[in-house]
Coordinates of C-alpha atoms and ligand atoms in Angstrom, one line a residue:
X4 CA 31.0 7.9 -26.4
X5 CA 27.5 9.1 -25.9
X6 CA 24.9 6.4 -24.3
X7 CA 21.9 5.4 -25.9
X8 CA 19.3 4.4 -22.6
X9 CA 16.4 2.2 -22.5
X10 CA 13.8 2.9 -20.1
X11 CA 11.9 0.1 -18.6
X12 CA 8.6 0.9 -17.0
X13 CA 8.9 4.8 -18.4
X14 CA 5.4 5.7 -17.7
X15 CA 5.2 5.6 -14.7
X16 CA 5.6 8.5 -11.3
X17 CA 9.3 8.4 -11.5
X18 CA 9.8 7.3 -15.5
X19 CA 8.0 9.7 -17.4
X20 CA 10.3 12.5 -15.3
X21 CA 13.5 10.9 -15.4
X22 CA 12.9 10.0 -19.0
X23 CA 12.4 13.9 -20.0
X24 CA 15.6 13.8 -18.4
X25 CA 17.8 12.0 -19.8
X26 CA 15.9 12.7 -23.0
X27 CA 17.2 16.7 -22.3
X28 CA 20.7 15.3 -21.4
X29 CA 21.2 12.5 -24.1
X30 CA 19.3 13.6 -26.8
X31 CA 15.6 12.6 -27.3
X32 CA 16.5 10.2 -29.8
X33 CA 19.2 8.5 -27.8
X34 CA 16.9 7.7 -24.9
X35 CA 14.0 4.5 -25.5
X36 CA 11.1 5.1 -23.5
X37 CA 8.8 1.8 -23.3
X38 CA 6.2 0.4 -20.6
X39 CA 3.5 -2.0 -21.3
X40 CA 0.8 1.3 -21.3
X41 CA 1.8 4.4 -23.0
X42 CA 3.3 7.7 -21.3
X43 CA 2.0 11.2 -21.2
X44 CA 1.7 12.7 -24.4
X45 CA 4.6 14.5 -23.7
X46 CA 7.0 11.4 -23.6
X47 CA 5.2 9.8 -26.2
X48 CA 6.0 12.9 -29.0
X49 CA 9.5 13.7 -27.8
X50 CA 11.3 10.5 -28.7
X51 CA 10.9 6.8 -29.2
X52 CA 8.8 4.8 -27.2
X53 CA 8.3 1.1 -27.8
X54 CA 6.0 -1.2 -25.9
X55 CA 8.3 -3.4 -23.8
X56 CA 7.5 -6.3 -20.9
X57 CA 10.0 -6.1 -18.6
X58 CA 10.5 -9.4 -17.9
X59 CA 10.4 -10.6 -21.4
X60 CA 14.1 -11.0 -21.7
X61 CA 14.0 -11.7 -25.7
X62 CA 11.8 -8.6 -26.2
X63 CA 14.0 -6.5 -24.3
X64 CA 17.3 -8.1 -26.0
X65 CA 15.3 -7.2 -29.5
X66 CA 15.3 -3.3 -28.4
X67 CA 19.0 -3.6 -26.8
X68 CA 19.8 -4.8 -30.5
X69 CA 17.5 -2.8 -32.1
X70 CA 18.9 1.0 -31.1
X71 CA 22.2 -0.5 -29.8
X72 CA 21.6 0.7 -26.0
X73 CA 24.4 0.8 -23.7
X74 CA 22.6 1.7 -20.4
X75 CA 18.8 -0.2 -18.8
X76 CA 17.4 2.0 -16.6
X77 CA 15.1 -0.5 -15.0
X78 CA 11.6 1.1 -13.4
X79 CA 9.1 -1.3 -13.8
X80 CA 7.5 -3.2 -10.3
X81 CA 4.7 -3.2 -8.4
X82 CA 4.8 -0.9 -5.4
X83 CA 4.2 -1.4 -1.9
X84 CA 0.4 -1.1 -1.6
X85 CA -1.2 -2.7 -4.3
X86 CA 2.1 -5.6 -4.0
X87 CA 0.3 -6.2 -0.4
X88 CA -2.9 -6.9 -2.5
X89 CA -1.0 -9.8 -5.3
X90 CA 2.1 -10.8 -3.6
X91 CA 2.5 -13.7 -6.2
X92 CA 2.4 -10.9 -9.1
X93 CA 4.4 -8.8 -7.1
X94 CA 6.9 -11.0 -6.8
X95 CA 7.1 -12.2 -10.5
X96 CA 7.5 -8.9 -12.3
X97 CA 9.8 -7.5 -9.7
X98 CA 12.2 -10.4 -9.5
X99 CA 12.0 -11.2 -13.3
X100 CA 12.1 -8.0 -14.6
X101 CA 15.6 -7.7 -12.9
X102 CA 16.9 -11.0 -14.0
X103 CA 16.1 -10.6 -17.6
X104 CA 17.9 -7.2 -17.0
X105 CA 21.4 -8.5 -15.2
X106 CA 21.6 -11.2 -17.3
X107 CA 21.4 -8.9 -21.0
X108 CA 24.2 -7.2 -18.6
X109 CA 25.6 -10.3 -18.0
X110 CA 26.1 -11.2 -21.3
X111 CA 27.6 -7.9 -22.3
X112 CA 25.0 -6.4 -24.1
X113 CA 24.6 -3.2 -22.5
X114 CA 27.3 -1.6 -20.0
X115 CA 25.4 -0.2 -17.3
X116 CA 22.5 -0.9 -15.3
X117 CA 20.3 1.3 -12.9
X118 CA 17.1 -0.7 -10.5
X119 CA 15.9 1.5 -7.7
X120 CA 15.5 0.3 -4.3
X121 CA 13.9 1.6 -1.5
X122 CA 13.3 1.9 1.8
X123 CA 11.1 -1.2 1.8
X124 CA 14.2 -3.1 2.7
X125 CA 13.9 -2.0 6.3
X126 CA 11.2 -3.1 8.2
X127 CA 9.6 -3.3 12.5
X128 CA 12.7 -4.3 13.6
X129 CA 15.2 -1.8 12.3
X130 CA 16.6 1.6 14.2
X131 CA 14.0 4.2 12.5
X132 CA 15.7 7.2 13.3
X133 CA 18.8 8.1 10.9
X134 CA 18.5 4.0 9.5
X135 CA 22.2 3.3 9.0
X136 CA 23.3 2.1 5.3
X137 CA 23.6 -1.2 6.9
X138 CA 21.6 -2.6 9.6
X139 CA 18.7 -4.8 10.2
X140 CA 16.9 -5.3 6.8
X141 CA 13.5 -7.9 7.7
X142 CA 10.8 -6.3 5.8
X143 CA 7.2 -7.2 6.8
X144 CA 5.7 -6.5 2.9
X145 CA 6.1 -8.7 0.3
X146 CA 7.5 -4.9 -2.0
X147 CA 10.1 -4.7 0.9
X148 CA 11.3 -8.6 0.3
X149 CA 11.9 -8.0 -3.6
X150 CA 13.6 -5.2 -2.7
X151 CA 16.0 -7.0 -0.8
X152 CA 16.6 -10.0 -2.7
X153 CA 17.2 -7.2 -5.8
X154 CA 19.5 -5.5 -3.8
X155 CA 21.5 -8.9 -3.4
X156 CA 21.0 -10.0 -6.8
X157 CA 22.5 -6.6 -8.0
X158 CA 25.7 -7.1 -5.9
X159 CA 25.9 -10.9 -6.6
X160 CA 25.8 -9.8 -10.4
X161 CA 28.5 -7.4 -9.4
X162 CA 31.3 -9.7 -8.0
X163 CA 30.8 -12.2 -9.6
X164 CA 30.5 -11.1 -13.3
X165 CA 31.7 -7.7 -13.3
X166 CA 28.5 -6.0 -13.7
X167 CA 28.1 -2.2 -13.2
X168 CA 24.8 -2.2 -11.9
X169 CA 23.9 0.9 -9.6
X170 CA 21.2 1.5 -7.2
X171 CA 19.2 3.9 -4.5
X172 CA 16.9 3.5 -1.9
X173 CA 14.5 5.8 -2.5
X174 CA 12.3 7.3 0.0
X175 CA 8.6 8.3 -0.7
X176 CA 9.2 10.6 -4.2
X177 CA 6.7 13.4 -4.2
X178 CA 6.2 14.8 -7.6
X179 CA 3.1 17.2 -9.7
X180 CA 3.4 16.1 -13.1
X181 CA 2.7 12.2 -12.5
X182 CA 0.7 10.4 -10.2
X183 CA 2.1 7.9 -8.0
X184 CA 1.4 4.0 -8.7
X185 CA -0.1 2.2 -5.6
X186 CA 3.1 3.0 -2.8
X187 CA 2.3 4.4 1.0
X188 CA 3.7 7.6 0.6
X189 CA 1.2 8.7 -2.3
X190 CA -0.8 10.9 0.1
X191 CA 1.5 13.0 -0.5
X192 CA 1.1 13.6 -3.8
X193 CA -2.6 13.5 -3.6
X194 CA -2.6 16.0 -0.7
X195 CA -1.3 18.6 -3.5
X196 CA -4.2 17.8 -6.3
X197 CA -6.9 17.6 -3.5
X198 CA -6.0 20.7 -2.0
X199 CA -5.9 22.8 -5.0
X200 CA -9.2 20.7 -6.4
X201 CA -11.1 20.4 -3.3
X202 CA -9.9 22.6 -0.6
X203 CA -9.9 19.7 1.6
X204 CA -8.2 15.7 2.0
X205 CA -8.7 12.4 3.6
X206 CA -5.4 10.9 4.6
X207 CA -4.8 7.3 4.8
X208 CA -2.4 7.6 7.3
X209 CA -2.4 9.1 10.6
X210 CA -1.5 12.7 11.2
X211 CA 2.4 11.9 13.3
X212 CA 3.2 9.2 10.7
X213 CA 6.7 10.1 10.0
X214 CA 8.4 9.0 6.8
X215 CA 11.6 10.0 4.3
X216 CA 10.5 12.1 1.3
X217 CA 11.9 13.5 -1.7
X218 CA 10.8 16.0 -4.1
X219 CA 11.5 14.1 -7.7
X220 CA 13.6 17.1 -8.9
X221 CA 16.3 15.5 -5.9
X222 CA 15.1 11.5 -6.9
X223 CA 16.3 12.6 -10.8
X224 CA 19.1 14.0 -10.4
X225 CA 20.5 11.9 -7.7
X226 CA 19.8 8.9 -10.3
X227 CA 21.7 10.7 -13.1
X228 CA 24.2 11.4 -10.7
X229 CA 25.1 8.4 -9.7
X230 CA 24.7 6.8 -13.1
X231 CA 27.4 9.4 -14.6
X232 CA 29.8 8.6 -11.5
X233 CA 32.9 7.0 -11.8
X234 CA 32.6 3.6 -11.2
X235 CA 35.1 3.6 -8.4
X236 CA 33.0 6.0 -6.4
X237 CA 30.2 3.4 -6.3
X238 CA 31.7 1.4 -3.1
X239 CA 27.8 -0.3 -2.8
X240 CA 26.4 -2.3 -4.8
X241 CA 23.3 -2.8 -3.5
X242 CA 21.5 0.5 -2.5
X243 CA 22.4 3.5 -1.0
X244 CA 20.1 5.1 1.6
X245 CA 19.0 8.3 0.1
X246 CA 17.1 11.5 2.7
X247 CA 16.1 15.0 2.0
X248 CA 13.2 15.2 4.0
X249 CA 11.0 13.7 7.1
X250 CA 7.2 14.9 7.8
X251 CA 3.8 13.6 9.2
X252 CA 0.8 14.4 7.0
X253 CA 0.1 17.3 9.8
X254 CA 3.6 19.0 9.2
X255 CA 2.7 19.0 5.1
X256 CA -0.9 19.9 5.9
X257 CA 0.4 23.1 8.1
X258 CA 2.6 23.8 5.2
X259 CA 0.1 23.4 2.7
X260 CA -2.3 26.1 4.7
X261 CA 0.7 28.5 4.5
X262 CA -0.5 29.0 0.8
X263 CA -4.4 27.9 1.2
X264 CA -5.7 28.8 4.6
X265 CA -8.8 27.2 3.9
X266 CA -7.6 23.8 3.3
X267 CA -8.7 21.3 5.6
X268 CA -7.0 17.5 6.2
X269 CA -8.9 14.5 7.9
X270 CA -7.3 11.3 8.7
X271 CA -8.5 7.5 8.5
X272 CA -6.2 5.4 8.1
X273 CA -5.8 2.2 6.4
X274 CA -4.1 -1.1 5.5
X275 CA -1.2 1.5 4.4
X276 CA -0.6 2.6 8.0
X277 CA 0.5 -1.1 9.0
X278 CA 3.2 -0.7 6.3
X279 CA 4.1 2.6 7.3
X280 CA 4.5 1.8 10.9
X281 CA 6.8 -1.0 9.7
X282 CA 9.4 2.2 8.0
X283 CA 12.2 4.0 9.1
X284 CA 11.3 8.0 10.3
X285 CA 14.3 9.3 9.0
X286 CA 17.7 8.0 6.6
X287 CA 21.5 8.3 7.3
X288 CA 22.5 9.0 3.6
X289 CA 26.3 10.1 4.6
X290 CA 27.4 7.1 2.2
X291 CA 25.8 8.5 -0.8
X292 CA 26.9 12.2 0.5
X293 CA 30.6 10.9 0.8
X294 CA 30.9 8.6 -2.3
X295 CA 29.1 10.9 -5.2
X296 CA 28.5 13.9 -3.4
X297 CA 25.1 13.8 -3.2
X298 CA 23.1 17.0 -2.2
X299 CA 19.3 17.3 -1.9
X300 CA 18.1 20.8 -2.6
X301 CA 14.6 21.0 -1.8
X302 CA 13.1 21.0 1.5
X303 CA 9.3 20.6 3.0
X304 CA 9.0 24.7 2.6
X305 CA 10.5 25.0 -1.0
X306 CA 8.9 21.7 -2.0
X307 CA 5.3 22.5 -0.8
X308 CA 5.9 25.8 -2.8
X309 CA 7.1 25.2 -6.1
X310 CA 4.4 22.3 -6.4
X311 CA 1.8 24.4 -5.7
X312 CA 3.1 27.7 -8.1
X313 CA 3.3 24.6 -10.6
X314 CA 0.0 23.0 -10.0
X315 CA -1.9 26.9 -9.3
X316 CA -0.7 27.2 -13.5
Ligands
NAD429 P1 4.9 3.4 -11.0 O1 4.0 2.3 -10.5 O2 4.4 4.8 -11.1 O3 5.4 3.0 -12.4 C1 5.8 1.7 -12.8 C2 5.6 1.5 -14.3 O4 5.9 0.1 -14.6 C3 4.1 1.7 -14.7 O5 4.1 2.7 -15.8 C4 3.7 0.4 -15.2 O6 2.8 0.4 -16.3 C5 5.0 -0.3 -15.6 N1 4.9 -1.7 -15.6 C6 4.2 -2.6 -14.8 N2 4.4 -3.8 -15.2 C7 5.3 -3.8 -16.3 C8 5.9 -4.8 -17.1 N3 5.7 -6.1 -17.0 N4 6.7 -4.4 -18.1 C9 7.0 -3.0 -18.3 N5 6.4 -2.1 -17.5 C10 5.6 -2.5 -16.5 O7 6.2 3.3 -10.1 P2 7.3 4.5 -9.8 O8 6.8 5.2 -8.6 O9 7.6 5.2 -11.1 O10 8.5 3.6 -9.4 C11 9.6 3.3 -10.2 C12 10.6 2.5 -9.4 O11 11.1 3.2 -8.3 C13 10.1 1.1 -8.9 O12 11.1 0.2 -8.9 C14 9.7 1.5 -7.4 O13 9.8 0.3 -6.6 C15 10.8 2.5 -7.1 N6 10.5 3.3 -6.0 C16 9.5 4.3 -6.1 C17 9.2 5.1 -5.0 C18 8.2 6.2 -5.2 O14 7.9 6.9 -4.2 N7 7.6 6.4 -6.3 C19 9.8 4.9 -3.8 C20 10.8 3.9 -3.7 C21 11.1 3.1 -4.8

């Protein structure tokens, strides 16, 4: 039976790719964008969108009921940055949003449920080279503490009513057709629009601040992936580590000169570099690899080159 997906937070970095997704996979009108702004034009004209809060349960059970939707794909939250900025907000839409969204599971409306996590769970106290799947998980943001109650919510939902919720740990995601919404990995997204714009950028963190990235082209089709796995495969049920890449703004910066030698990076960092210092350098993501064969195909090189063909056009 073909699914019919609603799309919770669509608008946003990773929504308005992974909607066009699913949208090319599904059939535009079997996949329900919604967000409480509108989307890029683009995801606005090629299928439905409907304005949704998402952690108005009844509004969401309306649209479940509405276009009969078998799958949430839940995006919607308020990322690590500006969360460090209203941890009371934070808090309520990220914790809401997911219980109005396992309990429509819950009660058998819909069949399958996908919430990213990320590597917020971790914080100072974890290994930061190759973070196992499971090891220390005390986060020091307030983003990093949803995260892990989600994650435990998701596999209390699991055991004990049966439902097939699925998640990933997403590292930074580094795209060119959206811009990020308020995390500590945006710089470097912005490095790419600043270089082409203005030949130069001011980073927010310091030039050896290592952290996991991934292009979004790897973040999209890992989600599919695992949503279109067998549901014995998924042995975790609440996040799989996720890698492709590790670099310090200096490594992207030299990478980004490959293609404009003029391009100049200066660094003053932040309230951001406190929660970077608190994340792991690189991921173990053998889990994901061995359960759903997950492969990453881009690296720094092939990343920092088809972003900048892309944004060049
Ligand atoms: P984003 O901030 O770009 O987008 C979030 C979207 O949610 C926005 O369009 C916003 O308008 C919408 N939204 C806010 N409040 C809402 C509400 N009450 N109801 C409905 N929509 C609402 O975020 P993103 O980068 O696309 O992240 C998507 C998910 O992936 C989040 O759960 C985030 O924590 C996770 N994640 C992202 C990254 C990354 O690098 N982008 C890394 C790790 C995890």
């Amino acid at each position: 039976m073909s699914e019919v997906i609603l799309v919770l937070g669509a608008s946003g970095q990773i929504g308005v790719e992974l909607t066009q997704k699913l949208r090319d996979l599904y059939g535009n009108n079997n996949v329900i964008a919604s967000d409480i702004r509108e989307g890029n034009k683009n995801m606005m004209v090629s299928g439905p969108f409907e304005i949704v809060d998402a952690t108005d349960k009844e509004t969401i059970l309306k649209i479940v009921k509405k276009y009969k939707v078998t799958q949430i794909y839940l995006l919607a939250a308020m990322l690590s940055a500006t969360a460090e900025k209203y941890p009371q907000k934070a808090w309520d839409l990220n914790m809401n949003s997911l219980s109005a969204v396992l309990d429509i599971a819950k009660e058998k409306h819909i069949k399958q449920v996908y919430w990213p996590s990320s590597i917020a769970v971790f914080g100072p106290k974890t290994p930061k080279q190759n973070t196992p799947q499971n090891t220390v998980m005390q986060p020091s943001t307030v983003y990093g503490i949803s995260k892990v109650a989600g994650e435990f919510w998701c596999n209390y939902y699991h055991e004990k009513y049966g439902v097939d919720v699925r998640s990933i740990r997403y590292p930074g995601v580094i795209s060119w057709k959206s811009k990020p919404g308020g995390g500590t990995t945006d710089y470097a997204v912005d490095i790419f629009f600043n270089a082409i714009e203005k030949g130069t950028y001011e980073c927010f963190l310091s030039e050896k601040t290592r952290l996991p990235m991934m292009y979004m082209d790897d973040a999209v089709n890992a989600t599919i992936q695992l949503m279109q796995t067998d549901s014995k495969n998924v042995k975790n049920r609440t996040g799989y580590n996720l890698a492709a890449i590790s670099f310090t703004p200096e490594e992207i910066a030299s990478e980004i000169k490959k293609y404009i030698p003029e391009f100049t990076i200066s660094y003053q960092p932040d309230f951001r570099q406190e929660i970077a210092n608190s994340w792991p350098e690189s991921i173990d993501d053998s889990e994901a690899r061995k359960d759903w064969n997950w492969q990453h195909k881009f690296d720094l090189s092939t990343m920092t080159e088809d972003i900048l063909k892309n944004l060049k056009k």
